[in-house]
Coordinates of C-alpha atoms and ligand atoms in Angstrom, one line a residue:
Chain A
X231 CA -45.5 62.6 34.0
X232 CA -44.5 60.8 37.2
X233 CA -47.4 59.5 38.9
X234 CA -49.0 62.0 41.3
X235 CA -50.5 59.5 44.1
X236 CA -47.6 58.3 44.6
X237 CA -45.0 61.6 45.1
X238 CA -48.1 62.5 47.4
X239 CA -47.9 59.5 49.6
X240 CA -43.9 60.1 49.5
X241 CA -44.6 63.5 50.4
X242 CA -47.0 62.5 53.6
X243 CA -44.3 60.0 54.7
X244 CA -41.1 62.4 55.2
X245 CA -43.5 64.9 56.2
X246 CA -45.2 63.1 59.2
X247 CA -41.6 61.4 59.9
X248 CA -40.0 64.8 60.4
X249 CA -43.3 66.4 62.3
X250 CA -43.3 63.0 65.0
X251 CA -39.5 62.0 65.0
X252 CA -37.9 65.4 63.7
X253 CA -35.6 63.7 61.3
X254 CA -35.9 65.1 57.8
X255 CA -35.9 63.6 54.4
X256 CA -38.2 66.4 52.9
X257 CA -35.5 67.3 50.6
X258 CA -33.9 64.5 49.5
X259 CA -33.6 63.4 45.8
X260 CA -36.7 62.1 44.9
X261 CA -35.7 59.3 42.3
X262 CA -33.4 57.4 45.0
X263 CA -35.5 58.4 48.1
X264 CA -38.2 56.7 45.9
X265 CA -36.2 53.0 45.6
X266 CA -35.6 53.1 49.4
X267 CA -39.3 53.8 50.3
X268 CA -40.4 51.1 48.3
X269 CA -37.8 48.5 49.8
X270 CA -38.6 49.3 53.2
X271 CA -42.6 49.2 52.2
X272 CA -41.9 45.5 51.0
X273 CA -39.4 44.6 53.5
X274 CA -42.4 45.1 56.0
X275 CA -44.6 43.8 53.8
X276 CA -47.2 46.6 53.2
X277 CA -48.3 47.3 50.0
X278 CA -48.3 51.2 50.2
X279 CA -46.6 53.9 51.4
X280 CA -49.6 55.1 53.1
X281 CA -49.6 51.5 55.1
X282 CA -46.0 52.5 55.8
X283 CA -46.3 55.9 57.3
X284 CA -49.0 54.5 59.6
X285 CA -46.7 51.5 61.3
X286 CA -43.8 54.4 61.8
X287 CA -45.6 56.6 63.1
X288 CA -47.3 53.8 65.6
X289 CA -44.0 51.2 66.3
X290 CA -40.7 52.8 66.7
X291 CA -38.8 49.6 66.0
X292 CA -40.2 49.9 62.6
X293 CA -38.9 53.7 62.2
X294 CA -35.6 52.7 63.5
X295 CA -35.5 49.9 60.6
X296 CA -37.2 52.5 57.9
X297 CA -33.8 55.0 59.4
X298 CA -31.6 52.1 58.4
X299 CA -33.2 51.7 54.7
X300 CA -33.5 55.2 53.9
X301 CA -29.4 55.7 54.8
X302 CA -26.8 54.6 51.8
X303 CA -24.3 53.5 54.2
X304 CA -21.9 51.7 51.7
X305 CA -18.5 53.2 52.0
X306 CA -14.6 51.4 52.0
X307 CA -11.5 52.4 52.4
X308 CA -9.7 54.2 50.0
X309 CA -12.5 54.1 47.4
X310 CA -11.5 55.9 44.3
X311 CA -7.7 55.3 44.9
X312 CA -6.5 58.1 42.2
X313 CA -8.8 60.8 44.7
X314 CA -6.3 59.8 47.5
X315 CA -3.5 60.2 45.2
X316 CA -4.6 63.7 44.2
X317 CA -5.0 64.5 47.7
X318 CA -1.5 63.4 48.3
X319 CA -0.3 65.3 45.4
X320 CA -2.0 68.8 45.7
X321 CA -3.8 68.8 49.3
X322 CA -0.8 67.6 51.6
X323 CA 1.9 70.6 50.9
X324 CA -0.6 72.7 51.4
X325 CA -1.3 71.3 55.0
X326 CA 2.0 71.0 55.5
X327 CA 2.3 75.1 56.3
X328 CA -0.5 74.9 59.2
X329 CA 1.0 73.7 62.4
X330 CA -2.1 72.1 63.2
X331 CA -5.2 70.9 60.6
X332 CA -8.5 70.2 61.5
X333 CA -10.7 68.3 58.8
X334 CA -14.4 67.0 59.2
X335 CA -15.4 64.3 57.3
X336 CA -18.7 64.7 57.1
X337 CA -21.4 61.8 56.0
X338 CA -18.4 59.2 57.1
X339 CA -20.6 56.3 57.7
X340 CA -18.6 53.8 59.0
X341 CA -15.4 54.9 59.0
X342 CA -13.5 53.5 56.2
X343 CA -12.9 57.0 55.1
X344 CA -11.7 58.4 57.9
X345 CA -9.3 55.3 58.7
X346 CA -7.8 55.9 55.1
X347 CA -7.4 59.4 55.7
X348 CA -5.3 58.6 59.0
X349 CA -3.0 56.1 57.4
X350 CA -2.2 58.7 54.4
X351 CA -1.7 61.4 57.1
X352 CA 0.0 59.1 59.6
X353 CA 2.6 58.2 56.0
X354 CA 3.0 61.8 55.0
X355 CA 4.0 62.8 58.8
X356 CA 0.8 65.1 59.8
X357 CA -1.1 62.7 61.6
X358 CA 0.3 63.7 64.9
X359 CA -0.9 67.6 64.3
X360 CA -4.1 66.8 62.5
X361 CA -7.4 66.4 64.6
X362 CA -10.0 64.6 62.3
X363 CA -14.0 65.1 62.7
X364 CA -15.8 62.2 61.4
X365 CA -19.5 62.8 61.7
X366 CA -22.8 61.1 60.6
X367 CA -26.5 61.6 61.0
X368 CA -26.9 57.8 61.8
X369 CA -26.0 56.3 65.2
X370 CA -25.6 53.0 64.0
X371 CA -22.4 53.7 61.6
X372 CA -20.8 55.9 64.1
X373 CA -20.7 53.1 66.8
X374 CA -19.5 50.7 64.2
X375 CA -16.9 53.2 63.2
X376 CA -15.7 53.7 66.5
X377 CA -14.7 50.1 66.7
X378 CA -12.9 50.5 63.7
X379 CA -13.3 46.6 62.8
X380 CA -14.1 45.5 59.4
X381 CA -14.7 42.2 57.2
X382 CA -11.6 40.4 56.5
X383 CA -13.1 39.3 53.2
X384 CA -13.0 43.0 51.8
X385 CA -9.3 43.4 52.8
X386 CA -7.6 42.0 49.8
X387 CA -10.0 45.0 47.5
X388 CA -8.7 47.2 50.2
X389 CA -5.4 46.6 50.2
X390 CA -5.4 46.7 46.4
X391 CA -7.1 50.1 46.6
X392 CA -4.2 51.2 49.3
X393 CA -1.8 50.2 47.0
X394 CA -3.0 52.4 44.0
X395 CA -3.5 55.3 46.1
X396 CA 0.2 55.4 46.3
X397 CA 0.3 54.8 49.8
X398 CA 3.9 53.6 51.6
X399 CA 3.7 50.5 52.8
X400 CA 1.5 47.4 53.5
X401 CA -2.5 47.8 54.4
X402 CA -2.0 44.8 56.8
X403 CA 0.5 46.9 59.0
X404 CA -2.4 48.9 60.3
X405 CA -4.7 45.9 61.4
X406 CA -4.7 42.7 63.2
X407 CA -6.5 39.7 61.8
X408 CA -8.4 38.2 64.0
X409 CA -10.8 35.5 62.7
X410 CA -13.0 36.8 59.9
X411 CA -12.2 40.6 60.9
X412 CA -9.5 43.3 60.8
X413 CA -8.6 44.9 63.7
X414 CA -7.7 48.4 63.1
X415 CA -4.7 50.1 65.4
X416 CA -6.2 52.1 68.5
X417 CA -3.5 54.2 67.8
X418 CA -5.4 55.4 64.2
X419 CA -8.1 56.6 65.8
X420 CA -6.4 58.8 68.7
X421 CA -7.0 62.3 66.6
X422 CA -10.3 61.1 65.5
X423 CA -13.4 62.2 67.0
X424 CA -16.4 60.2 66.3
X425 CA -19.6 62.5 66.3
X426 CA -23.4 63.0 66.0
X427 CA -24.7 65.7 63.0
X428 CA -27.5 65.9 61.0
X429 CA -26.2 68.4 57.5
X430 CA -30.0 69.2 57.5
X431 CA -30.5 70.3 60.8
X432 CA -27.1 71.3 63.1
X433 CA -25.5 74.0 62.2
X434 CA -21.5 74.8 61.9
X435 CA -19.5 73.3 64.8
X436 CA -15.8 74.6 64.0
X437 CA -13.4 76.1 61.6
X438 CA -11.7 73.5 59.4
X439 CA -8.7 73.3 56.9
X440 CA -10.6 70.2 55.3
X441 CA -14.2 69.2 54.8
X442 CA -14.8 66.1 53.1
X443 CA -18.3 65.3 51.8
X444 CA -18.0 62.4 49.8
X445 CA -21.3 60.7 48.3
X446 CA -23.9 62.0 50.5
X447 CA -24.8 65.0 48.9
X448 CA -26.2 63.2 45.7
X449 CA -28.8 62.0 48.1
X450 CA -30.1 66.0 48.3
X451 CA -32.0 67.7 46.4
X452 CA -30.6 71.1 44.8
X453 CA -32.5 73.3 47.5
X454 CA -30.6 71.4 51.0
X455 CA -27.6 70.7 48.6
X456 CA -27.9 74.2 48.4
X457 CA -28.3 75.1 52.1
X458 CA -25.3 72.6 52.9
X459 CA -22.7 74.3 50.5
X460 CA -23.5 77.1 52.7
X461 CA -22.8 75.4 56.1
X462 CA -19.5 73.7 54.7
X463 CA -18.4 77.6 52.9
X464 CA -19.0 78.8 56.3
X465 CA -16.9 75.8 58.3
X466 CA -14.2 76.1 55.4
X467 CA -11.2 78.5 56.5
X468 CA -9.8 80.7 53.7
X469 CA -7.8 78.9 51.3
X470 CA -9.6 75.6 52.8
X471 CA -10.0 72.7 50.6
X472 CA -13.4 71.4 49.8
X473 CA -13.5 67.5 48.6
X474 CA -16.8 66.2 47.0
X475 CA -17.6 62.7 45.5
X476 CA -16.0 62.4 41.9
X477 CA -19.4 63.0 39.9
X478 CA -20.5 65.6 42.3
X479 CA -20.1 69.7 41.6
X480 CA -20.3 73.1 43.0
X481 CA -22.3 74.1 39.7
X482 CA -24.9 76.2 40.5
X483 CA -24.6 76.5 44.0
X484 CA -24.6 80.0 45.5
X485 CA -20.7 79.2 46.3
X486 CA -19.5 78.3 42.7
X487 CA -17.5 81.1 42.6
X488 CA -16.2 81.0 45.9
X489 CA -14.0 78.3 45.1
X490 CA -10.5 77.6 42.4
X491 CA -10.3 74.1 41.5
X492 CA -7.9 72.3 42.6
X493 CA -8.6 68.9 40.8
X494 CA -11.4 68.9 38.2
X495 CA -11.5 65.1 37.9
X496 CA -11.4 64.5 41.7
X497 CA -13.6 67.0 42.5
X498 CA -11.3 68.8 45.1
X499 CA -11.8 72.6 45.9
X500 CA -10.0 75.2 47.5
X501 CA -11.9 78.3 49.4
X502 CA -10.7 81.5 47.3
X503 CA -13.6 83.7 49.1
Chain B
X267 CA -43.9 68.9 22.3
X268 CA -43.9 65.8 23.8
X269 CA -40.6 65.3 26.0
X270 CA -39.3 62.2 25.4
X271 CA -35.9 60.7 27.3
X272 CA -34.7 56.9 25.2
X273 CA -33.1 55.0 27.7
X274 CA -30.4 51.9 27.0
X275 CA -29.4 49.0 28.8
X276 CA -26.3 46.6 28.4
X277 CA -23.8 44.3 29.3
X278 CA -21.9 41.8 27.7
X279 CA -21.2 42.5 24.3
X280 CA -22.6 46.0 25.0
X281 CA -19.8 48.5 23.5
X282 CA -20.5 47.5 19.7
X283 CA -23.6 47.1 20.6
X284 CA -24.3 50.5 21.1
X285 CA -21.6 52.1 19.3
X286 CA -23.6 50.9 16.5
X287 CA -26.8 51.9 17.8
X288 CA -24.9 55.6 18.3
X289 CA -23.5 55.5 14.9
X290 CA -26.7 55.0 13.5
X291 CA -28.9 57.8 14.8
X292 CA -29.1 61.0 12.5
X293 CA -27.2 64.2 13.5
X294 CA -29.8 65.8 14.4
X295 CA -32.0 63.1 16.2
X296 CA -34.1 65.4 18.9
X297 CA -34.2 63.2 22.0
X298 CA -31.8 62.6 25.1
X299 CA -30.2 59.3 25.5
X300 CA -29.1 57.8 28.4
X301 CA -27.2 54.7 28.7
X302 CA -26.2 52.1 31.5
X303 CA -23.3 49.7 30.1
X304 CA -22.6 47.4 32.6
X305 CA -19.0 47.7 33.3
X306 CA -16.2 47.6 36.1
X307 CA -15.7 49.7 39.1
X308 CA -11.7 50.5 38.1
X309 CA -13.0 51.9 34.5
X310 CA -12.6 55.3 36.1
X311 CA -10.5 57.2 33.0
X312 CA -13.8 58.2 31.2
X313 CA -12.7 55.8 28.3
X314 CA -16.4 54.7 27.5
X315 CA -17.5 58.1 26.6
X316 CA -14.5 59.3 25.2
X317 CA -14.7 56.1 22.9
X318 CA -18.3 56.5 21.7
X319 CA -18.0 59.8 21.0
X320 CA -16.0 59.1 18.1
X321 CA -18.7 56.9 17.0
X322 CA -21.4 59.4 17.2
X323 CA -22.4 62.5 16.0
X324 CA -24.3 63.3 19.0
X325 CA -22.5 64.9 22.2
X326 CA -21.6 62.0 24.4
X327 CA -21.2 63.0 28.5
X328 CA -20.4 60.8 31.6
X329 CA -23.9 62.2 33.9
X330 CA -23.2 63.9 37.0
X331 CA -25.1 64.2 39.9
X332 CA -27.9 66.8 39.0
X333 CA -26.8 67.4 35.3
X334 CA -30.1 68.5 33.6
X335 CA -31.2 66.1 30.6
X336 CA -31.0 67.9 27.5
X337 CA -32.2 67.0 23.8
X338 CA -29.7 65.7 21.7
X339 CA -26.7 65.0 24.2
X340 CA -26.1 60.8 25.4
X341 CA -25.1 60.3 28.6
X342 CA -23.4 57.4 30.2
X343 CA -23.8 56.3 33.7
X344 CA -20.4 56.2 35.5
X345 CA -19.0 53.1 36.9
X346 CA -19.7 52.2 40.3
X347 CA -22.9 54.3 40.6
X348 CA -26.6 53.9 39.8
X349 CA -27.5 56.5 37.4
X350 CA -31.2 57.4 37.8
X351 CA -33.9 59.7 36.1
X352 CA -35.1 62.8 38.6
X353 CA -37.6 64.9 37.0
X354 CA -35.8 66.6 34.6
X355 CA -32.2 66.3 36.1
X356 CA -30.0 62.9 36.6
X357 CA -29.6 61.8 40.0
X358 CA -26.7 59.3 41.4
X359 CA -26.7 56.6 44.3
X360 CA -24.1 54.5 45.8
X361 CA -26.4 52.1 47.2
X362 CA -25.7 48.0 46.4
X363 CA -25.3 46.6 44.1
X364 CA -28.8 45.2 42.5
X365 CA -28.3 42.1 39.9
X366 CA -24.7 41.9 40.6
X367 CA -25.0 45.7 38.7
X368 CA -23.8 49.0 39.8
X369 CA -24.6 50.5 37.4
X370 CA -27.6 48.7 37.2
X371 CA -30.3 48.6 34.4
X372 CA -33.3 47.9 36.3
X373 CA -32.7 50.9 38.7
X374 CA -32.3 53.1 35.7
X375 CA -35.1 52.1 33.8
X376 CA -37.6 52.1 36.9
X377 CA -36.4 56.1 37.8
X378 CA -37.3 56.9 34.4
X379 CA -40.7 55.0 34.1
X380 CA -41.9 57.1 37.1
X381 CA -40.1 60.3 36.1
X382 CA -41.2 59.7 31.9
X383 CA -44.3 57.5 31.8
X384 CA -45.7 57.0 28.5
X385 CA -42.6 59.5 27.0
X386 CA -40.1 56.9 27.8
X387 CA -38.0 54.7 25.1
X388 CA -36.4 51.5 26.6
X389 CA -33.9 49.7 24.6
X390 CA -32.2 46.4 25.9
X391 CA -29.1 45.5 23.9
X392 CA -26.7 42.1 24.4
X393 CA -25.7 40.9 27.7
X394 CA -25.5 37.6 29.6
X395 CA -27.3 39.0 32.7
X396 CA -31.3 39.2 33.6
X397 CA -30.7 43.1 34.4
X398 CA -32.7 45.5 32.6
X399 CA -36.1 42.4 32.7
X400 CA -37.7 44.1 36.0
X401 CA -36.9 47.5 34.2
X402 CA -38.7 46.6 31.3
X403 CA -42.0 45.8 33.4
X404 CA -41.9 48.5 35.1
X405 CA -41.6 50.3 31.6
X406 CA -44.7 48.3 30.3
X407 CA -47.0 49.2 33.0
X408 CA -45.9 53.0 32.8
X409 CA -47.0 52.8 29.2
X410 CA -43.9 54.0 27.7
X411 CA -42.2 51.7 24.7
X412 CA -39.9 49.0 24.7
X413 CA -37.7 48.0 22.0
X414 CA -35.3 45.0 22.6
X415 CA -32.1 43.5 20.2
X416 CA -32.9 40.8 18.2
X417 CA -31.1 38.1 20.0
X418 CA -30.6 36.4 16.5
X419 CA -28.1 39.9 16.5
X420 CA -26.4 39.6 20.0
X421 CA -23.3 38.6 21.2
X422 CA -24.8 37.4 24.1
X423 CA -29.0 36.9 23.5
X424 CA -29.5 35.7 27.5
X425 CA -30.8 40.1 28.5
X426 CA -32.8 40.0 25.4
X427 CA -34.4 37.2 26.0
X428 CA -34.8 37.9 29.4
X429 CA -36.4 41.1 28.7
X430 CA -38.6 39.6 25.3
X431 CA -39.6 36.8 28.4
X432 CA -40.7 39.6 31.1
X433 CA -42.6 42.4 29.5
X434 CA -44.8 42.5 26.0
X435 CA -42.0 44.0 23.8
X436 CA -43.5 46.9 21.0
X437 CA -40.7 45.7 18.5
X438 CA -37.7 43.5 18.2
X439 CA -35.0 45.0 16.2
X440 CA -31.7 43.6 14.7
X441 CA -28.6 46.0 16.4
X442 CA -28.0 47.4 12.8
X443 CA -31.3 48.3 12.6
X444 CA -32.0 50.0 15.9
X445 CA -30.6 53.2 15.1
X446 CA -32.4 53.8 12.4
X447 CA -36.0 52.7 14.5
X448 CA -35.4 55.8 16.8
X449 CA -34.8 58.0 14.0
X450 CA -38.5 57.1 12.2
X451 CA -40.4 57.2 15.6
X452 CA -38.3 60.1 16.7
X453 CA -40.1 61.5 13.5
X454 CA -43.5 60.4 13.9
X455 CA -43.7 61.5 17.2
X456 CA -42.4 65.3 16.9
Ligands
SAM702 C1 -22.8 56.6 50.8 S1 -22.3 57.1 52.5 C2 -20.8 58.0 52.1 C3 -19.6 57.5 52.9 C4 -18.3 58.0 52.5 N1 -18.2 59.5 52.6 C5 -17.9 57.6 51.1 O1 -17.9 58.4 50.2 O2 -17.6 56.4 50.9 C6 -23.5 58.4 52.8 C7 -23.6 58.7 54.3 O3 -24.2 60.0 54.5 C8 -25.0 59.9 55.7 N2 -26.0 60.9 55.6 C9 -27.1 61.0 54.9 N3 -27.9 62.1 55.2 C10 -27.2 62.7 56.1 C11 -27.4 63.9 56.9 N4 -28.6 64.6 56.6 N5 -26.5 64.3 57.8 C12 -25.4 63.6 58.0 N6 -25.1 62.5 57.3 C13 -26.0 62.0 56.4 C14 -25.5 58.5 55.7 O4 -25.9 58.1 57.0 C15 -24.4 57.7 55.1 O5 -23.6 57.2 56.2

């Protein structure tokens, strides 16, 4: 019973957003897409979404804020601790075989992710053979992940979350403070390429051992959930691992049976076909 | 038939709270609940479903992204996401925070007013936040009900109150009478 006017006017929104700018929200999940809509509509204080398609389509400052509010860009490092310990556990021996592992991270917004997963590789010794991907469809993130700096006020949850991942030694050895930031080491981020890609609309770019998609496929509805699982089986390697956000899952997917688990509760997969 | 999704905020105070409410509903009550408990982002071992399950006769579930809502089951957001309604399916986000919630109330009950209309159930239990007051507007002006705990019967009355302040409430009920509500309009609306 969800009212009609309004999907429509969400409908002529993404729409004329992906016919003038060619950046496509047609199939995102409608209950969250929703919220965000409505936030930018009031941030620019318009009434409807209607108003709101018009100023995009005739300012591009306001499509570049609209990009900004229709992103979920909140991320940090070692979020969900016990999935870093399970990757520890069951992903690492398996790496340690290859004598060189490529992983894309892919929807890494600004980098917290992809700093954690250097630290954890740099602990367990496979850092220096590992080349990581770390790609988003949003500009802004990926320059702030370049820098690799990041509030000092969020350290202390950070290092606590280091700390229960089971990592080796102190979070603070890997940054320098410096006023109200952290400073993460250069040296974290030389196997780590920082790159443009849209899971909608660029294909497959390489073969990895690793693909990480962590909370950014919830944003998708099932048809371009769909059409992703089929651009990550095709980027996977046999015997690859797959690692999705905790809640997320390969059910009903054309791939479900594609893939073993390797842990339920963490969401971790491993390419069996 | 009608399809009708009850959905059920709290906070402080909220585990009895709805453990009662659970404990309450016949075995065979007919509609899906789902349920934001405000509660921390570490509370990752599932112990909130796992725990109301043995208070309920009902199947009790932690939702996952794109689980499809089914008659009879309870679902419980998981900490440290929004849960919302999606048509027929849940849907998760990881955006802020909204009311100091993630989980948050308002953000559940909103999804669900567009997705359920008039065929939605709100219930707002104890807490000592104003989440779950926005919710129940949005609610109201989608014509579906809203039932809110008699403060009198809350171990914190500050979410009832804020709700009772917010929206015109269709009934106040004490906690040890809620259950028992949804089982009678469950049955008069079959
Ligand atoms: C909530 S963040 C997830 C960050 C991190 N993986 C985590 O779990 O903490 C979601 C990210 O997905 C990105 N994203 C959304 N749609 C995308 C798309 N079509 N292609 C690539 N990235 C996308 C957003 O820009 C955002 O940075």
């Amino acid at each position: 019973m969800s009212d009609a006017r309004e999907a429509l006017e969400i409908e002529l929104l993404t729409e004329g957003i992906f016919r003038h700018y060619g950046v496509d929200f047609r199939h995102y999940a409608f209950a969250s897409l929703r919220r965000r809509v409505w936030n930018s509509v009031h941030a620019e204080k318009l009434v409807t979404v209607t108003q709101l398609l018009d100023r995009v389509l005739h300012d591009t400052d306001a499509m570049e804020r609209l990009l900004l509010q229709l992103s979920v860009n909140v991320t940090s490092m070692f979020r969900d601790p016990s999935f870093y310990r399970a990757f520890r556990d069951k992903v690492v021996p398996l790496l340690r075989s290859y004598p060189f592992i490529r992983i894309w991270h892919a929807g890494c917004s600004t980098g917290e992710e992809v700093y954690s997963m250097a630290i954890l590789l740099e602990e367990e010794g496979l850092y220096e053979r590992s080349r990581l991907y770390a790609t988003d469809m949003n500009e802004a993130v990926l320059a702030q992940a370049r820098k690799g700096i990041f509030a000092m006020n969020v350290m202390p949850e950070y290092a606590k979350n280091y700390a229960l991942a089971g990592c080796k030694a102190q979070l603070s050895d890997y940054y320098l403070a410096r006023y109200d930031f952290a400073l993460f080491r250069q040296s974290l981020r030389r196997n780590v390429v920082f790159a443009h890609h849209n899971l909608v609309t660029d294909g497959s770019f390489n073969e990895f051992n690793v693909i990480l998609c962590r909370n950014v496929m919830i944003y998708f509805d099932r048809e371009l959930q769909g059409n992703v699982h089929r651009l990550f089986h095709a980027s996977l390697r046999r015997f690859g691992v797959l690692a999705l956000g905790r809640k997320e899952s390969l059910r009903g997917t054309a791939h479900e049976h594609d893939y073993a688990e390797l842990d339920a509760v963490e969401k971790i997969f491993r390419r069996s076909a | 038939m009608e399809r009708v999704l009850v959905v059920v905020g709290a906070s402080l105070g909220g585990f009895d709270a709805i453990a009662t409410l659970l404990s309450t509903l016949s075995a065979g009550f007919p509609w899906p609940l789902a349920i934001v408990q405000h509660r921390s982002a570490e509370d990752v071992a599932d112990t909130l479903p796992v725990m109301l399950q043995r208070r309920c006769a009902l199947p009790v579930h932690e939702a996952e992204d794109k689980d499809p809502i089914v008659n009879g089951h309870v679902y419980v957001a998981p900490p440290d996401y929004h849960l919302l309604i999606d048509g027929g399916v849940f849907a998760l986000s990881t955006e802020a925070r909204v009311s100091l919630a993630r989980p948050s109330i308002d953000v559940l009950f909103d999804s669900a007013a567009a997705a359920f209309g008039s065929s939605l159930v709100a219930v707002v239990l104890t807490g000592a936040s104003s989440d779950g007051a926005f919710g129940a507007q949005r609610v109201k002006a989608a014509g579906g009900t809203l039932l809110v705990q008699d403060p009198a019967t809350a171990e914190s009355r500050v979410m009832p109150l804020a709700a009772i302040g917010a929206a015109a409430v269709d009934q106040i009920v004490p906690i040890g009478a809620m259950g028992e509500y949804l089982n009678r309009l469950a049955a008069t609306r079959r």
